[in-house]
Tab-separated table of C-alpha atoms in Angstrom:
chain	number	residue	atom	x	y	z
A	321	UNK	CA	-51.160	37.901	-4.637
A	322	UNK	CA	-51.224	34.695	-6.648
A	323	UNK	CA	-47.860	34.165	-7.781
A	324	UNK	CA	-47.266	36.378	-10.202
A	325	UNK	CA	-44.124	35.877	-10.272
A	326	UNK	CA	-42.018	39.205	-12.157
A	327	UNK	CA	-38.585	38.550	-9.563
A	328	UNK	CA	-35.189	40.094	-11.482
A	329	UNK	CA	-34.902	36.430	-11.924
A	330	UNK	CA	-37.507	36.106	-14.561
A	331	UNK	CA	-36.874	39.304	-16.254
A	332	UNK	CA	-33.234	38.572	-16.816
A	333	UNK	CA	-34.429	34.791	-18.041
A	334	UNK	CA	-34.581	35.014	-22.300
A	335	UNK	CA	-37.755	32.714	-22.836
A	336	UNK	CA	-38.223	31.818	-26.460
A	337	UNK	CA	-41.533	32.723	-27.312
A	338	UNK	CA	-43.406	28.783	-27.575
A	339	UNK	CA	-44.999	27.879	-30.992
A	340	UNK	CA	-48.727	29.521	-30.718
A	341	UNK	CA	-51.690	28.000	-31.843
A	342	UNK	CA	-55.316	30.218	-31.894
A	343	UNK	CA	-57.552	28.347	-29.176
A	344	UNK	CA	-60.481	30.499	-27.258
A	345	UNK	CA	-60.740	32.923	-30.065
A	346	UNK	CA	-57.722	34.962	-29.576
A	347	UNK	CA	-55.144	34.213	-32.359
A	348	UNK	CA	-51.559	33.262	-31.365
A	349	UNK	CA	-53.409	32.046	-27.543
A	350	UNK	CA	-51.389	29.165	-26.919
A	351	UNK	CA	-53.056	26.493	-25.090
A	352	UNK	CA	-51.659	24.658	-21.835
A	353	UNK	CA	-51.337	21.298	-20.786
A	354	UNK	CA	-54.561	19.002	-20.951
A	355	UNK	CA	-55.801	20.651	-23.774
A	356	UNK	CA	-55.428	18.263	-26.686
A	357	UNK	CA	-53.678	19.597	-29.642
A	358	UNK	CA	-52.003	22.756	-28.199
A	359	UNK	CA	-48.257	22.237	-26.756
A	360	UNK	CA	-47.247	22.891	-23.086
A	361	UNK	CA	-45.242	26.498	-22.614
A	362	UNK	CA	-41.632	26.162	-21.129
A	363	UNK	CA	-41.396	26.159	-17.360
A	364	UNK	CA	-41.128	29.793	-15.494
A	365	UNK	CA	-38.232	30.149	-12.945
A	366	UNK	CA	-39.289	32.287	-9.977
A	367	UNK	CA	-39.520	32.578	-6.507
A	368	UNK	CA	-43.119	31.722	-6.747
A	369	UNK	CA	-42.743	28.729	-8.828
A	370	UNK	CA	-40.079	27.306	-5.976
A	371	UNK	CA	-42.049	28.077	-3.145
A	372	UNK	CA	-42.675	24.550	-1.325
A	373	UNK	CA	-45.313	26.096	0.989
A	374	UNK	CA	-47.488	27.975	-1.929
A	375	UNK	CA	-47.292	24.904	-3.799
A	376	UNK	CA	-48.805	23.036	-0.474
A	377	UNK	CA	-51.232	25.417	0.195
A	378	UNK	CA	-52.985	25.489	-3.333
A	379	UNK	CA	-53.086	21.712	-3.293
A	380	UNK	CA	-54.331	21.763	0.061
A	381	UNK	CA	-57.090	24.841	-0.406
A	382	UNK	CA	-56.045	26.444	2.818
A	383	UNK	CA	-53.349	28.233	4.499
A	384	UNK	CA	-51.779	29.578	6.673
A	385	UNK	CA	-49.503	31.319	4.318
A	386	UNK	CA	-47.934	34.698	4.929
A	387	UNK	CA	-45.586	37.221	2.890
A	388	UNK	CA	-43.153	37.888	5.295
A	389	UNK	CA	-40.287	40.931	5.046
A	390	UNK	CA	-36.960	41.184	6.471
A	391	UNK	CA	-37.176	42.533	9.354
A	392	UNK	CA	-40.083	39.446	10.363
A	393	UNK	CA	-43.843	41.360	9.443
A	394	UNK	CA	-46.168	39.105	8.000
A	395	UNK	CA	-48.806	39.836	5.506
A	396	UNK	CA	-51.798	37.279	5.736
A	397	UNK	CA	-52.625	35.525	2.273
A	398	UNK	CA	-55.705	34.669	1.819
A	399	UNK	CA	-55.346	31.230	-0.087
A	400	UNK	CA	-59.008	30.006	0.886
A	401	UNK	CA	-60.290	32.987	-0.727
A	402	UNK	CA	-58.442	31.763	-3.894
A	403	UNK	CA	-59.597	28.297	-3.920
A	404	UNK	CA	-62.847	28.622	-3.840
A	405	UNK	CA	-65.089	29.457	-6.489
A	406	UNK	CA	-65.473	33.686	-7.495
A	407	UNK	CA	-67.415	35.072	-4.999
A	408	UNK	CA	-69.799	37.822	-5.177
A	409	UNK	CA	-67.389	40.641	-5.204
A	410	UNK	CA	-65.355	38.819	-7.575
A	411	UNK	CA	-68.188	38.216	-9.863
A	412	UNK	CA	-68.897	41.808	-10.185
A	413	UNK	CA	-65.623	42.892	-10.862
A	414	UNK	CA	-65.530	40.235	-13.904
A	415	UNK	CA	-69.118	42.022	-15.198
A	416	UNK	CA	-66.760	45.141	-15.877
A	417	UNK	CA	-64.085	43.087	-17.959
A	418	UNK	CA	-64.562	43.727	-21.992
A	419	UNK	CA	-63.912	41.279	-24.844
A	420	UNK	CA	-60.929	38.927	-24.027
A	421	UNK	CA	-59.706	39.112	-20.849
A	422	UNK	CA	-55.679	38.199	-19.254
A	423	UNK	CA	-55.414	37.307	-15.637
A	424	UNK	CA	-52.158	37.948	-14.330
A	425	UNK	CA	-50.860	36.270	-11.438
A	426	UNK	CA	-53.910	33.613	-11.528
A	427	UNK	CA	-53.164	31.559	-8.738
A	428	UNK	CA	-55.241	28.940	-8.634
A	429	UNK	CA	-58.043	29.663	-11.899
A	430	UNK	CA	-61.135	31.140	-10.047
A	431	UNK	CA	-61.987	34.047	-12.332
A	432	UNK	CA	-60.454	32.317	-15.091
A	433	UNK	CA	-62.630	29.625	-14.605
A	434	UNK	CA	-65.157	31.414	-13.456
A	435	UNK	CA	-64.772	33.581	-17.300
A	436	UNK	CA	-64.704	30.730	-19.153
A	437	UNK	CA	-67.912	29.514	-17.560
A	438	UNK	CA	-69.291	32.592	-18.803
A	439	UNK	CA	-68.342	31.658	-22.854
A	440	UNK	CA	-65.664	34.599	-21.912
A	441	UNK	CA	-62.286	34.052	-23.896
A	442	UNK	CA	-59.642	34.030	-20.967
A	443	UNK	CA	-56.108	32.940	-20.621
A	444	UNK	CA	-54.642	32.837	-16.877
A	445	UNK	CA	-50.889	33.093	-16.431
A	446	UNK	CA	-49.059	32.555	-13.202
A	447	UNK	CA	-45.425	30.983	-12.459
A	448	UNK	CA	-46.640	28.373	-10.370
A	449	UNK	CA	-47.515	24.804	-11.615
A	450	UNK	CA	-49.422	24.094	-8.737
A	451	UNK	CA	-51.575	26.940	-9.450
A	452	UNK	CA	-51.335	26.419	-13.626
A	453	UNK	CA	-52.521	22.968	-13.106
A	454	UNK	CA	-54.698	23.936	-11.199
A	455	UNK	CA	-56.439	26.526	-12.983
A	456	UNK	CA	-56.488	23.567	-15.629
A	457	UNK	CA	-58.581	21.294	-13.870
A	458	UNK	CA	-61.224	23.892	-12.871
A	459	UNK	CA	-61.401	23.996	-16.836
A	460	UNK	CA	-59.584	27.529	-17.668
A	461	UNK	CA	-56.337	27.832	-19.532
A	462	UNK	CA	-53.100	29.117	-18.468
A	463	UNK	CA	-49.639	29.497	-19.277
A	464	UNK	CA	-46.524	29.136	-16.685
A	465	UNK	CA	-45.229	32.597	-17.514
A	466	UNK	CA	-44.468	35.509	-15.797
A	467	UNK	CA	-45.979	38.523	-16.894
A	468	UNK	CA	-42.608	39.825	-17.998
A	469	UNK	CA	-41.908	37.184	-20.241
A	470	UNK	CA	-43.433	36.800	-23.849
A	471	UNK	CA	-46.499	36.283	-23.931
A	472	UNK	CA	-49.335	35.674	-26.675
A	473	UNK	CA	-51.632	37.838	-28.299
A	474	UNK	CA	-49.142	41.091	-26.473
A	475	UNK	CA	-51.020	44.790	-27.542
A	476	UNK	CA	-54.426	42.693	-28.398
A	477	UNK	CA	-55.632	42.218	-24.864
A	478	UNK	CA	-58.867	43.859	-23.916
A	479	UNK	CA	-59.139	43.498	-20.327
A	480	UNK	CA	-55.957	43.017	-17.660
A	481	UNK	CA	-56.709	41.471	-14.820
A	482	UNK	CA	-54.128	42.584	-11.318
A	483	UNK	CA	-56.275	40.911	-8.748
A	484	UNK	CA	-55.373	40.177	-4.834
A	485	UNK	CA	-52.341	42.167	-4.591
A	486	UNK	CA	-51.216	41.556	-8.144
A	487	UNK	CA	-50.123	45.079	-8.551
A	488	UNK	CA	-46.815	43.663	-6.183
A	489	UNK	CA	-45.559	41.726	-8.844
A	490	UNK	CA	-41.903	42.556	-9.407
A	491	UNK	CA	-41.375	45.325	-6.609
A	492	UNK	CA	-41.444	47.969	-9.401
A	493	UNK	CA	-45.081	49.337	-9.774
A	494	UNK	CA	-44.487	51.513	-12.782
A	495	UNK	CA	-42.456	48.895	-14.398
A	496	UNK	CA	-45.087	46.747	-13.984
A	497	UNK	CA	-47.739	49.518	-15.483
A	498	UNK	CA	-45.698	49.649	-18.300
A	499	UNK	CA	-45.613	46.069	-18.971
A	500	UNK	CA	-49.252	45.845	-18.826
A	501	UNK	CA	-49.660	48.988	-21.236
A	502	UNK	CA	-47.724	47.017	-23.611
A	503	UNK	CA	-50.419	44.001	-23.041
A	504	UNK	CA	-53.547	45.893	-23.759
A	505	UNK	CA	-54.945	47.088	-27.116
A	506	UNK	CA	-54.918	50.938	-27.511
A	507	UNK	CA	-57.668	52.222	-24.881
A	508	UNK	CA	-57.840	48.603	-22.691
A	509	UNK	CA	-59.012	48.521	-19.730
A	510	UNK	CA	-57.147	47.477	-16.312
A	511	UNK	CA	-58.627	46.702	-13.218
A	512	UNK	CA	-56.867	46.302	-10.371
A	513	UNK	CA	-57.197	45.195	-6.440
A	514	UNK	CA	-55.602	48.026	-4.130
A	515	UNK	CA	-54.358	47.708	-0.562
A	516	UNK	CA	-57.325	48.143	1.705
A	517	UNK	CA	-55.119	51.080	3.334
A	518	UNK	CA	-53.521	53.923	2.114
A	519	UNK	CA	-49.387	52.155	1.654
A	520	UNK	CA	-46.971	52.568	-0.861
A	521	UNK	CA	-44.340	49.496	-0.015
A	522	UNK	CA	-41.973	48.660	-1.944
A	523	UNK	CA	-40.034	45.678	-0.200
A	524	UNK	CA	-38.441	42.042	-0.232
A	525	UNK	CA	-39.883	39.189	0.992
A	526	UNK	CA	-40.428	35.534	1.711
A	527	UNK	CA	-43.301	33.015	0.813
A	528	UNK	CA	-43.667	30.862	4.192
A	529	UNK	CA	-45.975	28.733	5.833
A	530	UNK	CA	-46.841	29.034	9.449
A	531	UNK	CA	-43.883	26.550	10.690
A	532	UNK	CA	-41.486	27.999	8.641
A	533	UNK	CA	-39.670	29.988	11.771
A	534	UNK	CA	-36.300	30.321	9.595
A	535	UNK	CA	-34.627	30.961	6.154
A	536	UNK	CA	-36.520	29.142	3.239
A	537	UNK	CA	-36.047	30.784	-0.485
A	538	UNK	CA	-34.289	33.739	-1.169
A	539	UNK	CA	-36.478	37.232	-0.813
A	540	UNK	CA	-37.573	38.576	-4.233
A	541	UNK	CA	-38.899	41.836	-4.850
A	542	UNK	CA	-42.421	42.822	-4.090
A	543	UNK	CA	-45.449	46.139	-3.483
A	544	UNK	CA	-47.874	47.351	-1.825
A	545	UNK	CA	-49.925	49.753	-2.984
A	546	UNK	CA	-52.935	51.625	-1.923
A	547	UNK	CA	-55.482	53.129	-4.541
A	548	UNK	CA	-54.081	56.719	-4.608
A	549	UNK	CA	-50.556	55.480	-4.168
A	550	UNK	CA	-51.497	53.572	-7.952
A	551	UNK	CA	-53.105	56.291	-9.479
A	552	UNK	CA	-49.469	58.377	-8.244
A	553	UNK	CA	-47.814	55.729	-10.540
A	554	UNK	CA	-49.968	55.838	-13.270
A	555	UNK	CA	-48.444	58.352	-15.651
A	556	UNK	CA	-50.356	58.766	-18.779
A	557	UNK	CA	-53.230	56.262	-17.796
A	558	UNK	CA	-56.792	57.523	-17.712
A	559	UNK	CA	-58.702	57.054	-14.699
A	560	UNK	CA	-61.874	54.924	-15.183
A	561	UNK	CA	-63.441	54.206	-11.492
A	562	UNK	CA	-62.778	53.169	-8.544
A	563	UNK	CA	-64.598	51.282	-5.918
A	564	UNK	CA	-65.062	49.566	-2.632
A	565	UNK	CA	-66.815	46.145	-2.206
A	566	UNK	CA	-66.875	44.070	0.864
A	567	UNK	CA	-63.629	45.651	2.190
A	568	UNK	CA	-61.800	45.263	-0.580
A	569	UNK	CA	-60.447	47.810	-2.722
A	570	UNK	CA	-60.354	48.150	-6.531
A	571	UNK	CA	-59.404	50.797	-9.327
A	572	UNK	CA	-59.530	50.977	-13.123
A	573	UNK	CA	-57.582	52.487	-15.718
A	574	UNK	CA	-57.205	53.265	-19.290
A	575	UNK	CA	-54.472	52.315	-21.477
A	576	UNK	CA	-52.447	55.779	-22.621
A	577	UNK	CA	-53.717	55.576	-25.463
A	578	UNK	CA	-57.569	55.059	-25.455
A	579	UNK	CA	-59.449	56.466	-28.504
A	580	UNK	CA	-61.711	59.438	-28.384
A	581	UNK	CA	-64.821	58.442	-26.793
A	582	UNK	CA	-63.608	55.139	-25.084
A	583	UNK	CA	-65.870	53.676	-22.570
A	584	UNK	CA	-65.581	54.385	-18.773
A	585	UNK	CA	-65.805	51.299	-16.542
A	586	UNK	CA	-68.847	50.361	-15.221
């Protein structure tokens, strides 16, 4: 839940695609700032991307931060998690990622940079500077985009990444399926991070920081959604494993179109 971004803000916002350059063996990969030679994508709007206390907390490396809904629940983000380096469970998930791999909803650039240690070709995107430059400085590239918006190297993708309650982006979790079928080569491979309980949400809500007691942006679409409340939505997807690692929940699926024989996730 890394700032994804995918409000009806950012899918009504026409973004002209940027000029692309090839850069970590993908061509039309552009490359982000601090990467000599490649140009800086335009700016994101998003609820994300104005959120004062996200901003904080990824330049901080701690929280508290919460997502909190209407009616005053609070879901816990776990923003230390982020900040650190990829962690054990995290580092096994990346073992089942194939050829070149997008993160969506990066946050602040641990499995990217944690990929690109590996020699992996990797490109993070995320509507947040705070967590684009960050991402940057752990030495991984990534655009500020939403995942709606147009993006490079679109159909070409091997691996799509929805980690930490990515799979909310945008409220809509079939739009957001679709999207990433559109992303992936024919037969690519998505893994996602599920609820750790069995929820299908869909709701509106705030980014806000422990003092934050009152108003701060408006609420922009966003869901919850358990493993079998994903595989529910996942019309014409293939189901390629699911699993259970430190209490934290993952499944991955097949793009609609996978070839005859197409390998099943690890």
């Amino acid at each position: 839940m890394r700032g994804g971004g995918g409000t009806a803000t950012e899918v009504a916002a026409a973004h002209h695609p940027p000029t692309e350059e090839a850069v970590s063996g993908v061509p039309g990969v552009p490359g982000v700032p601090g990467v000599p030679g490649v140009r800086e994508a335009p700016e994101a709007p998003g609820a994300w991307s104005a959120s004062d206390p996200y901003a904080t907390a990824l330049h901080t490396g701690r929280g508290p931060l919460f997502l909190r809904r209407a009616d005053g629940w609070l879901l816990p983000l776990d923003v230390e998690r982020w900040c650190a380096r990829a962690d054990a469970v995290d580092r096994a998930v990346l073992d089942r990622c194939e050829g070149a791999v997008l993160d969506v909803g990066c946050g602040p650039g641990r499995l990217v940079a944690e990929l690109a240690a590996r020699g992996r070709t990797v490109l993070g995107i995320d509507v947040s500077a705070a967590a684009v430059a960050r991402t940057v400085r752990l030495g991984g590239q990534a655009l500020r985009r939403s995942v709606f918006d147009p993006l490079p190297a679109e159909g070409r993708w091997d691996t799509v990444l929805l980690m930490d309650g990515n799979l909310g982006i945008g409220g809509d979790p079939r739009a957001l399926l679709d999207r990433v079928a559109r992303l992936l080569r024919p037969g690519g491979l998505l893994i996602a991070e599920t609820a750790p309980v069995d929820v299908d949400e869909r709701t509106q809500v705030q980014v806000v920081g422990v003092s934050d007691v009152g108003p701060t942006e408006s609420p922009f679409p966003w869901a919850r959604l358990g493993t079998a409340a994903l595989l529910r939505y996942a019309r014409g997807w293939t189901p390629a494993g699911a699993w259970t690692a430190d209490d934290r929940r993952f499944a991955a699926l097949r793009s609609r179109t996978a070839p005859a024989g197409g390998r099943r996730a690890r």
